[in-house]
XYZ file of C-alpha atoms in Angstrom:
156
model
C 0.189 0.075 -0.142
C 1.253 3.226 -0.743
C 0.033 6.682 -0.120
C 1.411 9.749 -2.019
C 4.272 7.459 -3.589
C 5.463 6.538 0.039
C 5.493 2.803 0.954
C 3.377 1.652 4.106
C 5.299 -0.587 6.624
C 3.665 -2.780 9.383
C 5.155 -4.130 12.102
C 4.633 -6.311 15.354
C 6.829 -5.975 18.487
C 7.698 -8.947 20.203
C 11.013 -8.184 21.992
C 10.994 -8.704 26.170
C 13.806 -7.542 28.419
C 14.989 -10.089 30.685
C 14.276 -9.039 33.327
C 11.228 -7.158 32.689
C 8.433 -5.405 34.819
C 5.967 -7.229 32.962
C 5.454 -11.001 33.582
C 6.648 -13.298 30.330
C 3.457 -15.297 30.247
C 1.290 -11.749 29.624
C 3.339 -11.402 26.444
C 4.774 -7.728 25.240
C 2.346 -5.483 26.487
C 0.689 -2.452 24.030
C 3.144 0.185 23.210
C 5.937 -1.436 25.136
C 8.396 -0.156 22.004
C 8.294 3.406 23.019
C 10.611 2.862 25.761
C 13.188 2.055 23.258
C 12.557 4.616 20.867
C 12.359 7.718 23.638
C 14.695 6.336 25.813
C 12.597 5.953 28.762
C 14.828 4.018 31.131
C 12.544 4.436 33.807
C 10.492 1.905 32.366
C 13.289 -0.991 32.743
C 13.601 -3.118 35.856
C 15.986 -0.862 38.130
C 15.833 1.951 35.568
C 18.775 -0.102 33.739
C 18.726 -1.300 30.095
C 20.649 -4.453 29.673
C 23.195 -4.571 26.484
C 20.893 -6.444 24.341
C 18.053 -3.922 25.280
C 20.240 -1.147 24.235
C 21.139 -3.074 21.168
C 17.164 -3.563 20.554
C 16.918 0.589 20.918
C 19.507 1.200 18.448
C 18.109 -1.149 15.932
C 14.887 0.461 16.516
C 16.090 4.271 16.334
C 18.131 3.259 13.097
C 15.029 1.980 11.497
C 12.527 4.917 12.444
C 15.431 7.366 11.393
C 15.943 5.939 8.102
C 12.290 5.494 7.362
C 11.815 9.458 8.232
C 15.158 10.392 6.055
C 14.405 8.047 3.053
C 10.819 6.574 3.797
C 12.570 3.101 3.938
C 13.371 1.880 7.159
C 15.979 -0.336 5.794
C 17.303 1.095 2.733
C 20.403 -1.705 3.837
C 19.503 -4.783 5.188
C 19.717 -4.433 9.023
C 21.214 -7.663 10.777
C 20.405 -9.334 7.238
C 16.965 -8.391 7.347
C 15.290 -5.837 4.813
C 11.720 -4.654 6.247
C 9.317 -5.303 3.164
C 6.483 -2.746 2.503
C 3.160 -3.668 3.365
C 0.483 -4.320 0.323
C -2.716 -5.976 0.111
C -1.301 -8.613 -1.567
C 1.371 -9.710 0.395
C 0.287 -8.221 3.757
C 4.052 -8.184 4.885
C 5.226 -7.072 8.401
C 8.386 -6.994 10.360
C 8.660 -9.121 13.490
C 10.632 -6.595 15.700
C 12.541 -9.238 18.099
C 15.816 -11.071 18.425
C 15.971 -11.930 15.642
C 14.262 -9.664 13.387
C 11.855 -11.678 11.011
C 9.665 -10.810 8.111
C 6.197 -12.423 8.166
C 2.973 -12.200 6.377
C -0.760 -11.879 7.370
C -0.047 -11.085 10.733
C -2.855 -12.570 13.303
C -5.057 -13.257 10.316
C -7.839 -15.011 12.672
C -7.976 -11.929 14.898
C -8.378 -9.285 11.840
C -11.311 -11.846 10.729
C -13.003 -11.623 13.556
C -12.821 -7.861 14.200
C -14.119 -7.685 10.229
C -17.003 -9.571 11.497
C -17.718 -7.502 14.728
C -17.472 -4.434 12.667
C -19.407 -5.357 10.236
C -22.186 -6.587 12.268
C -22.096 -3.159 14.273
C -22.436 -1.460 10.748
C -25.784 -3.502 10.074
C -27.396 -2.530 13.680
C -30.227 0.029 13.716
C -29.826 3.286 16.066
C -33.112 4.237 18.138
C -34.084 7.765 18.435
C -32.833 7.399 22.023
C -29.148 6.534 21.185
C -29.521 3.037 21.993
C -28.814 0.216 19.598
C -31.217 -2.369 18.218
C -30.570 -5.603 16.709
C -33.156 -8.097 16.377
C -35.359 -6.613 18.713
C -33.283 -6.061 21.587
C -32.115 -2.647 23.004
C -28.884 -1.891 24.735
C -27.276 1.254 25.728
C -24.515 2.938 24.724
C -22.727 2.324 28.007
C -23.739 -1.221 28.462
C -22.741 -1.592 24.620
C -19.181 0.118 25.672
C -18.775 -2.512 28.775
C -19.553 -5.511 26.718
C -17.306 -4.335 23.731
C -14.324 -3.807 26.259
C -14.756 -6.896 28.209
C -14.853 -8.931 24.703
C -11.835 -7.133 24.240
C -10.106 -8.027 27.286
C -11.042 -11.661 26.729
C -9.969 -11.633 22.976
C -6.609 -9.900 23.449
């Protein structure tokens, strides 16, 4: 996918420092990469990134800087890997972990689930009171948000 002649790049961040403030069984939390990009040392155990963490930080900053300068995060391979642009055909992404790896069709089942949820929501009618009606049932917007939030926690 290209907008204005600039390629789009997708990634999934899978690197988890050892030790980490988050238990490994939970996986890598949302926005965990920000501590590497913005030198947020207070987000590391004892405020001290390891040598591996610093290496990950350097790799990420290099890719983000390359993208800002050239529109390509890896104009030359990093650790032998070239980040492939995302297209509707390839659905390419980079798994940012050790090692860096290219992949395709990230979390396809999860995306299909959300496509169906959104499609079903789009087909739902809205009552005059702002409540949502589907098949004769009425749910207030607040209840709908609680149900959706609960569903998100279960799915993720």
